[in-house]
């Protein structure tokens, strides 16, 4: 936990790895966004790919949430479906 006297400590921000330029997208590409990369001047950016963390390979079939958002997937009211079904 950051203390008030630790002003040199940067805020830690979890960022989608593909937005930082890592080739983690379903097609093995990235979605680098310079505005996200520039955040590293003020934050400690931690790259994270939820698909890879969940055990999916790269490359992989494209997939999307059918209804709702990530919270809905976690509570079981929505599903993630690949293009292959």
mmCIF file of N, CA, C and O in Angstrom:
data_model
loop_
_atom_site.group_PDB
_atom_site.id
_atom_site.type_symbol
_atom_site.label_atom_id
_atom_site.label_comp_id
_atom_site.label_asym_id
_atom_site.label_seq_id
_atom_site.Cartn_x
_atom_site.Cartn_y
_atom_site.Cartn_z
ATOM 1 N N UNK A 1 0.840 -1.184 0.000
ATOM 2 C CA UNK A 1 0.000 0.000 0.000
ATOM 3 C C UNK A 1 0.879 1.240 0.000
ATOM 4 O O UNK A 1 1.852 1.313 0.731
ATOM 5 N N UNK A 2 0.520 2.202 -0.810
ATOM 6 C CA UNK A 2 1.306 3.416 -0.929
ATOM 7 C C UNK A 2 1.022 4.346 0.249
ATOM 8 O O UNK A 2 -0.114 4.575 0.620
ATOM 9 N N UNK A 3 2.098 4.875 0.821
ATOM 10 C CA UNK A 3 1.966 5.827 1.930
ATOM 11 C C UNK A 3 2.164 7.232 1.395
ATOM 12 O O UNK A 3 2.776 7.432 0.355
ATOM 13 N N UNK A 4 1.658 8.219 2.094
ATOM 14 C CA UNK A 4 1.760 9.607 1.657
ATOM 15 C C UNK A 4 3.209 10.031 1.467
ATOM 16 O O UNK A 4 3.524 10.792 0.550
ATOM 17 N N UNK A 5 4.128 9.517 2.291
ATOM 18 C CA UNK A 5 5.527 9.904 2.164
ATOM 19 C C UNK A 5 6.241 9.202 1.008
ATOM 20 O O UNK A 5 7.354 9.540 0.659
ATOM 21 N N UNK A 6 5.586 8.246 0.367
ATOM 22 C CA UNK A 6 6.158 7.519 -0.765
ATOM 23 C C UNK A 6 5.727 8.155 -2.087
ATOM 24 O O UNK A 6 5.252 7.493 -2.993
ATOM 25 N N UNK A 7 5.952 9.451 -2.245
ATOM 26 C CA UNK A 7 5.484 10.169 -3.431
ATOM 27 C C UNK A 7 6.186 9.730 -4.704
ATOM 28 O O UNK A 7 5.686 9.933 -5.786
ATOM 29 N N UNK A 8 7.337 9.097 -4.592
ATOM 30 C CA UNK A 8 8.060 8.637 -5.770
ATOM 31 C C UNK A 8 7.505 7.318 -6.305
ATOM 32 O O UNK A 8 7.851 6.897 -7.389
ATOM 33 N N UNK A 9 6.618 6.681 -5.569
ATOM 34 C CA UNK A 9 6.040 5.410 -5.985
ATOM 35 C C UNK A 9 4.908 5.684 -6.977
ATOM 36 O O UNK A 9 4.018 6.479 -6.717
ATOM 37 N N UNK A 10 4.977 5.014 -8.142
ATOM 38 C CA UNK A 10 3.947 5.199 -9.164
ATOM 39 C C UNK A 10 2.740 4.320 -8.878
ATOM 40 O O UNK A 10 2.853 3.237 -8.316
ATOM 41 N N UNK A 11 1.577 4.800 -9.299
ATOM 42 C CA UNK A 11 0.357 3.999 -9.242
ATOM 43 C C UNK A 11 0.519 2.804 -10.181
ATOM 44 O O UNK A 11 1.053 2.922 -11.285
ATOM 45 N N UNK A 12 0.072 1.632 -9.758
ATOM 46 C CA UNK A 12 0.137 0.425 -10.564
ATOM 47 C C UNK A 12 -1.180 0.270 -11.319
ATOM 48 O O UNK A 12 -2.250 0.333 -10.721
ATOM 49 N N UNK A 13 -1.079 0.084 -12.645
ATOM 50 C CA UNK A 13 -2.265 -0.024 -13.490
ATOM 51 C C UNK A 13 -2.148 -1.292 -14.336
ATOM 52 O O UNK A 13 -1.160 -1.492 -15.044
ATOM 53 N N UNK A 14 -3.155 -2.145 -14.257
ATOM 54 C CA UNK A 14 -3.236 -3.342 -15.078
ATOM 55 C C UNK A 14 -3.739 -2.935 -16.463
ATOM 56 O O UNK A 14 -4.764 -2.262 -16.571
ATOM 57 N N UNK A 15 -3.012 -3.301 -17.511
ATOM 58 C CA UNK A 15 -3.328 -2.872 -18.872
ATOM 59 C C UNK A 15 -3.353 -4.091 -19.793
ATOM 60 O O UNK A 15 -2.507 -4.979 -19.678
ATOM 61 N N UNK A 16 -4.301 -4.109 -20.695
ATOM 62 C CA UNK A 16 -4.349 -5.172 -21.688
ATOM 63 C C UNK A 16 -3.022 -5.203 -22.445
ATOM 64 O O UNK A 16 -2.575 -4.195 -22.993
ATOM 65 N N UNK A 17 -2.381 -6.360 -22.466
ATOM 66 C CA UNK A 17 -1.050 -6.499 -23.050
ATOM 67 C C UNK A 17 -0.994 -6.056 -24.503
ATOM 68 O O UNK A 17 -0.004 -5.450 -24.942
ATOM 69 N N UNK A 18 -2.036 -6.316 -25.264
ATOM 70 C CA UNK A 18 -2.015 -5.942 -26.679
ATOM 71 C C UNK A 18 -1.973 -4.429 -26.857
ATOM 72 O O UNK A 18 -1.406 -3.932 -27.835
ATOM 73 N N UNK A 19 -2.523 -3.665 -25.916
ATOM 74 C CA UNK A 19 -2.499 -2.207 -26.010
ATOM 75 C C UNK A 19 -1.108 -1.640 -25.781
ATOM 76 O O UNK A 19 -0.814 -0.509 -26.174
ATOM 77 N N UNK A 20 -0.236 -2.436 -25.153
ATOM 78 C CA UNK A 20 1.152 -2.029 -24.951
ATOM 79 C C UNK A 20 2.059 -2.512 -26.071
ATOM 80 O O UNK A 20 3.264 -2.298 -26.047
ATOM 81 N N UNK A 21 1.481 -3.172 -27.073
ATOM 82 C CA UNK A 21 2.248 -3.608 -28.225
ATOM 83 C C UNK A 21 2.693 -5.054 -28.187
ATOM 84 O O UNK A 21 3.447 -5.497 -29.057
ATOM 85 N N UNK A 22 2.241 -5.817 -27.212
ATOM 86 C CA UNK A 22 2.592 -7.232 -27.151
ATOM 87 C C UNK A 22 1.668 -8.025 -28.068
ATOM 88 O O UNK A 22 0.459 -7.771 -28.119
ATOM 89 N N UNK A 23 2.186 -9.001 -28.797
ATOM 90 C CA UNK A 23 1.389 -9.741 -29.786
ATOM 91 C C UNK A 23 0.511 -10.818 -29.142
ATOM 92 O O UNK A 23 0.710 -12.011 -29.340
ATOM 93 N N UNK A 24 -0.489 -10.395 -28.390
ATOM 94 C CA UNK A 24 -1.331 -11.325 -27.634
ATOM 95 C C UNK A 24 -2.756 -11.428 -28.166
ATOM 96 O O UNK A 24 -3.547 -12.201 -27.631
ATOM 97 N N UNK A 25 -3.085 -10.667 -29.201
ATOM 98 C CA UNK A 25 -4.440 -10.750 -29.761
ATOM 99 C C UNK A 25 -4.697 -12.129 -30.334
ATOM 100 O O UNK A 25 -3.768 -12.897 -30.591
ATOM 101 N N UNK A 26 -5.939 -12.422 -30.599
ATOM 102 C CA UNK A 26 -6.319 -13.734 -31.128
ATOM 103 C C UNK A 26 -5.558 -14.085 -32.396
ATOM 104 O O UNK A 26 -5.248 -15.244 -32.643
ATOM 105 N N UNK A 27 -5.233 -13.091 -33.209
ATOM 106 C CA UNK A 27 -4.542 -13.338 -34.476
ATOM 107 C C UNK A 27 -3.027 -13.213 -34.363
ATOM 108 O O UNK A 27 -2.317 -13.250 -35.361
ATOM 109 N N UNK A 28 -2.527 -13.064 -33.153
ATOM 110 C CA UNK A 28 -1.088 -12.939 -32.934
ATOM 111 C C UNK A 28 -0.554 -11.536 -33.160
ATOM 112 O O UNK A 28 0.648 -11.318 -33.142
ATOM 113 N N UNK A 29 -1.439 -10.586 -33.358
ATOM 114 C CA UNK A 29 -1.047 -9.192 -33.567
ATOM 115 C C UNK A 29 -1.171 -8.418 -32.259
ATOM 116 O O UNK A 29 -1.464 -8.987 -31.210
ATOM 117 N N UNK A 30 -0.958 -7.119 -32.346
ATOM 118 C CA UNK A 30 -1.160 -6.253 -31.185
ATOM 119 C C UNK A 30 -2.120 -5.134 -31.553
ATOM 120 O O UNK A 30 -2.536 -5.025 -32.702
ATOM 121 N N UNK A 31 -2.490 -4.337 -30.588
ATOM 122 C CA UNK A 31 -3.332 -3.136 -30.780
ATOM 123 C C UNK A 31 -2.678 -1.968 -30.067
ATOM 124 O O UNK A 31 -3.336 -1.225 -29.334
ATOM 125 N N UNK A 32 -1.357 -1.824 -30.263
ATOM 126 C CA UNK A 32 -0.602 -0.794 -29.558
ATOM 127 C C UNK A 32 -1.292 0.561 -29.683
ATOM 128 O O UNK A 32 -1.695 0.975 -30.772
ATOM 129 N N UNK A 33 -1.427 1.221 -28.552
ATOM 130 C CA UNK A 33 -2.019 2.553 -28.486
ATOM 131 C C UNK A 33 -1.026 3.464 -27.772
ATOM 132 O O UNK A 33 -0.703 3.255 -26.597
ATOM 133 N N UNK A 34 -0.536 4.446 -28.485
ATOM 134 C CA UNK A 34 0.486 5.330 -27.923
ATOM 135 C C UNK A 34 -0.004 6.055 -26.676
ATOM 136 O O UNK A 34 0.768 6.275 -25.752
ATOM 137 N N UNK A 35 -1.299 6.395 -26.631
ATOM 138 C CA UNK A 35 -1.806 7.084 -25.441
ATOM 139 C C UNK A 35 -1.721 6.197 -24.204
ATOM 140 O O UNK A 35 -1.536 6.676 -23.086
ATOM 141 N N UNK A 36 -1.836 4.878 -24.403
ATOM 142 C CA UNK A 36 -1.698 3.942 -23.286
ATOM 143 C C UNK A 36 -0.227 3.803 -22.907
ATOM 144 O O UNK A 36 0.123 3.850 -21.727
ATOM 145 N N UNK A 37 0.630 3.664 -23.912
ATOM 146 C CA UNK A 37 2.068 3.540 -23.650
ATOM 147 C C UNK A 37 2.579 4.774 -22.907
ATOM 148 O O UNK A 37 3.388 4.661 -21.974
ATOM 149 N N UNK A 38 2.096 5.957 -23.269
ATOM 150 C CA UNK A 38 2.536 7.202 -22.609
ATOM 151 C C UNK A 38 2.160 7.237 -21.131
ATOM 152 O O UNK A 38 2.765 7.980 -20.363
ATOM 153 N N UNK A 39 1.183 6.451 -20.731
ATOM 154 C CA UNK A 39 0.810 6.413 -19.312
ATOM 155 C C UNK A 39 1.972 5.948 -18.436
ATOM 156 O O UNK A 39 2.001 6.221 -17.241
ATOM 157 N N UNK A 40 2.951 5.274 -19.040
ATOM 158 C CA UNK A 40 4.082 4.762 -18.258
ATOM 159 C C UNK A 40 4.914 5.877 -17.644
ATOM 160 O O UNK A 40 5.683 5.638 -16.719
ATOM 161 N N UNK A 41 4.749 7.110 -18.118
ATOM 162 C CA UNK A 41 5.466 8.242 -17.519
ATOM 163 C C UNK A 41 4.944 8.540 -16.121
ATOM 164 O O UNK A 41 5.676 9.046 -15.269
ATOM 165 N N UNK A 42 3.691 8.197 -15.853
ATOM 166 C CA UNK A 42 3.113 8.512 -14.550
ATOM 167 C C UNK A 42 2.622 7.288 -13.776
ATOM 168 O O UNK A 42 2.272 7.395 -12.608
ATOM 169 N N UNK A 43 2.572 6.122 -14.439
ATOM 170 C CA UNK A 43 2.061 4.903 -13.810
ATOM 171 C C UNK A 43 3.006 3.742 -14.092
ATOM 172 O O UNK A 43 3.708 3.734 -15.098
ATOM 173 N N UNK A 44 2.970 2.753 -13.231
ATOM 174 C CA UNK A 44 3.646 1.490 -13.498
ATOM 175 C C UNK A 44 2.630 0.611 -14.201
ATOM 176 O O UNK A 44 1.618 0.223 -13.615
ATOM 177 N N UNK A 45 2.858 0.337 -15.480
ATOM 178 C CA UNK A 45 1.917 -0.433 -16.275
ATOM 179 C C UNK A 45 2.265 -1.913 -16.199
ATOM 180 O O UNK A 45 3.400 -2.309 -16.446
ATOM 181 N N UNK A 46 1.278 -2.722 -15.866
ATOM 182 C CA UNK A 46 1.452 -4.168 -15.780
ATOM 183 C C UNK A 46 0.666 -4.793 -16.923
ATOM 184 O O UNK A 46 -0.569 -4.749 -16.927
ATOM 185 N N UNK A 47 1.362 -5.354 -17.937
ATOM 186 C CA UNK A 47 0.642 -5.965 -19.053
ATOM 187 C C UNK A 47 -0.044 -7.258 -18.631
ATOM 188 O O UNK A 47 0.513 -8.047 -17.867
ATOM 189 N N UNK A 48 -1.253 -7.446 -19.128
ATOM 190 C CA UNK A 48 -2.024 -8.633 -18.769
ATOM 191 C C UNK A 48 -2.901 -9.015 -19.944
ATOM 192 O O UNK A 48 -3.567 -8.163 -20.531
ATOM 193 N N UNK A 49 -2.905 -10.283 -20.289
ATOM 194 C CA UNK A 49 -3.801 -10.797 -21.329
ATOM 195 C C UNK A 49 -4.733 -11.795 -20.661
ATOM 196 O O UNK A 49 -4.313 -12.901 -20.301
ATOM 197 N N UNK A 50 -6.003 -11.449 -20.469
ATOM 198 C CA UNK A 50 -6.915 -12.369 -19.781
ATOM 199 C C UNK A 50 -7.126 -13.676 -20.533
ATOM 200 O O UNK A 50 -7.291 -14.722 -19.913
ATOM 201 N N UNK A 51 -7.076 -13.633 -21.857
ATOM 202 C CA UNK A 51 -7.256 -14.863 -22.627
ATOM 203 C C UNK A 51 -6.092 -15.827 -22.394
ATOM 204 O O UNK A 51 -6.291 -17.015 -22.169
ATOM 205 N N UNK A 52 -4.870 -15.305 -22.445
ATOM 206 C CA UNK A 52 -3.712 -16.149 -22.174
ATOM 207 C C UNK A 52 -3.710 -16.616 -20.721
ATOM 208 O O UNK A 52 -3.404 -17.773 -20.446
ATOM 209 N N UNK A 53 -4.066 -15.731 -19.809
ATOM 210 C CA UNK A 53 -4.116 -16.112 -18.388
ATOM 211 C C UNK A 53 -5.145 -17.205 -18.147
ATOM 212 O O UNK A 53 -4.995 -18.024 -17.238
ATOM 213 N N UNK A 54 -6.186 -17.232 -18.979
ATOM 214 C CA UNK A 54 -7.211 -18.268 -18.873
ATOM 215 C C UNK A 54 -6.836 -19.556 -19.586
ATOM 216 O O UNK A 54 -7.626 -20.491 -19.635
ATOM 217 N N UNK A 55 -5.636 -19.599 -20.158
ATOM 218 C CA UNK A 55 -5.152 -20.819 -20.778
ATOM 219 C C UNK A 55 -5.319 -20.922 -22.280
ATOM 220 O O UNK A 55 -4.995 -21.952 -22.867
ATOM 221 N N UNK A 56 -5.811 -19.868 -22.913
ATOM 222 C CA UNK A 56 -6.000 -19.924 -24.364
ATOM 223 C C UNK A 56 -4.680 -19.645 -25.081
ATOM 224 O O UNK A 56 -3.869 -18.851 -24.612
ATOM 225 N N UNK A 57 -4.478 -20.270 -26.234
ATOM 226 C CA UNK A 57 -3.239 -20.052 -26.981
ATOM 227 C C UNK A 57 -3.308 -18.779 -27.819
ATOM 228 O O UNK A 57 -4.370 -18.204 -28.020
ATOM 229 N N UNK A 58 -2.165 -18.370 -28.322
ATOM 230 C CA UNK A 58 -2.076 -17.305 -29.319
ATOM 231 C C UNK A 58 -1.268 -17.878 -30.464
ATOM 232 O O UNK A 58 -0.164 -18.348 -30.233
ATOM 233 N N UNK A 59 -1.792 -17.883 -31.680
ATOM 234 C CA UNK A 59 -3.113 -17.389 -32.078
ATOM 235 C C UNK A 59 -4.233 -18.334 -31.633
ATOM 236 O O UNK A 59 -3.987 -19.473 -31.251
ATOM 237 N N UNK A 60 -5.462 -17.806 -31.712
ATOM 238 C CA UNK A 60 -6.658 -18.559 -31.321
ATOM 239 C C UNK A 60 -7.832 -18.020 -32.129
ATOM 240 O O UNK A 60 -7.733 -16.967 -32.749
ATOM 241 N N UNK A 61 -8.944 -18.727 -32.103
ATOM 242 C CA UNK A 61 -10.148 -18.225 -32.766
ATOM 243 C C UNK A 61 -10.582 -16.911 -32.123
ATOM 244 O O UNK A 61 -10.501 -16.753 -30.904
ATOM 245 N N UNK A 62 -11.058 -16.000 -32.945
ATOM 246 C CA UNK A 62 -11.633 -14.762 -32.421
ATOM 247 C C UNK A 62 -12.875 -15.122 -31.613
ATOM 248 O O UNK A 62 -13.587 -16.076 -31.930
ATOM 249 N N UNK A 63 -13.140 -14.369 -30.557
ATOM 250 C CA UNK A 63 -14.299 -14.627 -29.700
ATOM 251 C C UNK A 63 -14.843 -13.307 -29.181
ATOM 252 O O UNK A 63 -14.140 -12.299 -29.156
ATOM 253 N N UNK A 64 -16.104 -13.335 -28.778
ATOM 254 C CA UNK A 64 -16.697 -12.139 -28.176
ATOM 255 C C UNK A 64 -17.747 -12.533 -27.158
ATOM 256 O O UNK A 64 -18.266 -13.656 -27.175
ATOM 257 N N UNK A 65 -18.041 -11.590 -26.294
ATOM 258 C CA UNK A 65 -19.080 -11.796 -25.287
ATOM 259 C C UNK A 65 -20.429 -11.665 -25.992
ATOM 260 O O UNK A 65 -20.662 -10.697 -26.719
ATOM 261 N N UNK A 66 -21.306 -12.646 -25.780
ATOM 262 C CA UNK A 66 -22.578 -12.661 -26.503
ATOM 263 C C UNK A 66 -23.537 -11.575 -26.026
ATOM 264 O O UNK A 66 -24.185 -10.935 -26.837
ATOM 265 N N UNK A 67 -23.672 -11.394 -24.751
ATOM 266 C CA UNK A 67 -24.516 -10.338 -24.186
ATOM 267 C C UNK A 67 -23.863 -9.861 -22.906
ATOM 268 O O UNK A 67 -23.253 -10.638 -22.190
ATOM 269 N N UNK A 68 -23.991 -8.605 -22.609
ATOM 270 C CA UNK A 68 -23.426 -8.096 -21.367
ATOM 271 C C UNK A 68 -21.954 -7.772 -21.493
ATOM 272 O O UNK A 68 -21.457 -7.428 -22.557
ATOM 273 N N UNK A 69 -21.248 -7.894 -20.351
ATOM 274 C CA UNK A 69 -19.831 -7.556 -20.309
ATOM 275 C C UNK A 69 -19.084 -8.596 -19.482
ATOM 276 O O UNK A 69 -19.640 -9.641 -19.140
ATOM 277 N N UNK A 70 -17.841 -8.302 -19.168
ATOM 278 C CA UNK A 70 -17.012 -9.244 -18.426
ATOM 279 C C UNK A 70 -17.585 -9.628 -17.077
ATOM 280 O O UNK A 70 -17.471 -10.777 -16.645
ATOM 281 N N UNK A 71 -18.213 -8.692 -16.408
ATOM 282 C CA UNK A 71 -18.842 -9.009 -15.113
ATOM 283 C C UNK A 71 -19.946 -10.036 -15.293
ATOM 284 O O UNK A 71 -20.119 -10.948 -14.485
ATOM 285 N N UNK A 72 -20.713 -9.886 -16.382
ATOM 286 C CA UNK A 72 -21.788 -10.834 -16.656
ATOM 287 C C UNK A 72 -21.236 -12.227 -16.943
ATOM 288 O O UNK A 72 -21.828 -13.231 -16.542
ATOM 289 N N UNK A 73 -20.095 -12.289 -17.612
ATOM 290 C CA UNK A 73 -19.456 -13.587 -17.872
ATOM 291 C C UNK A 73 -19.071 -14.231 -16.544
ATOM 292 O O UNK A 73 -19.323 -15.414 -16.310
ATOM 293 N N UNK A 74 -18.470 -13.438 -15.656
ATOM 294 C CA UNK A 74 -18.030 -13.979 -14.372
ATOM 295 C C UNK A 74 -19.188 -14.471 -13.516
ATOM 296 O O UNK A 74 -19.050 -15.454 -12.786
ATOM 297 N N UNK A 75 -20.337 -13.809 -13.607
ATOM 298 C CA UNK A 75 -21.474 -14.263 -12.774
ATOM 299 C C UNK A 75 -22.361 -15.280 -13.498
ATOM 300 O O UNK A 75 -23.376 -15.727 -12.968
ATOM 301 N N UNK A 76 -21.978 -15.650 -14.733
ATOM 302 C CA UNK A 76 -22.683 -16.713 -15.439
ATOM 303 C C UNK A 76 -23.873 -16.286 -16.266
ATOM 304 O O UNK A 76 -24.569 -17.122 -16.832
ATOM 305 N N UNK A 77 -24.130 -14.971 -16.387
ATOM 306 C CA UNK A 77 -25.297 -14.533 -17.158
ATOM 307 C C UNK A 77 -24.956 -14.179 -18.610
ATOM 308 O O UNK A 77 -25.841 -13.806 -19.366
ATOM 309 N N UNK A 78 -23.681 -14.289 -18.989
ATOM 310 C CA UNK A 78 -23.264 -14.073 -20.376
ATOM 311 C C UNK A 78 -22.189 -15.101 -20.697
ATOM 312 O O UNK A 78 -21.598 -15.698 -19.804
ATOM 313 N N UNK A 79 -21.961 -15.282 -22.006
ATOM 314 C CA UNK A 79 -20.962 -16.265 -22.434
ATOM 315 C C UNK A 79 -19.999 -15.639 -23.406
ATOM 316 O O UNK A 79 -20.332 -14.670 -24.102
ATOM 317 N N UNK A 80 -18.809 -16.220 -23.480
ATOM 318 C CA UNK A 80 -17.839 -15.858 -24.513
ATOM 319 C C UNK A 80 -17.897 -16.978 -25.543
ATOM 320 O O UNK A 80 -17.763 -18.152 -25.208
ATOM 321 N N UNK A 81 -18.141 -16.583 -26.805
ATOM 322 C CA UNK A 81 -18.302 -17.566 -27.868
ATOM 323 C C UNK A 81 -17.286 -17.268 -28.961
ATOM 324 O O UNK A 81 -17.169 -16.128 -29.420
ATOM 325 N N UNK A 82 -16.583 -18.319 -29.413
ATOM 326 C CA UNK A 82 -15.614 -18.140 -30.493
ATOM 327 C C UNK A 82 -16.334 -18.087 -31.829
ATOM 328 O O UNK A 82 -17.488 -18.499 -31.934
ATOM 329 N N UNK A 83 -15.645 -17.620 -32.849
ATOM 330 C CA UNK A 83 -16.218 -17.569 -34.185
ATOM 331 C C UNK A 83 -16.580 -18.971 -34.677
ATOM 332 O O UNK A 83 -17.467 -19.139 -35.492
ATOM 333 N N UNK A 84 -15.898 -19.973 -34.146
ATOM 334 C CA UNK A 84 -16.194 -21.359 -34.509
ATOM 335 C C UNK A 84 -17.385 -21.913 -33.728
ATOM 336 O O UNK A 84 -17.810 -23.027 -33.965
ATOM 337 N N UNK A 85 -17.919 -21.124 -32.806
ATOM 338 C CA UNK A 85 -19.083 -21.535 -32.035
ATOM 339 C C UNK A 85 -18.731 -22.099 -30.696
ATOM 340 O O UNK A 85 -19.519 -22.609 -29.967
#
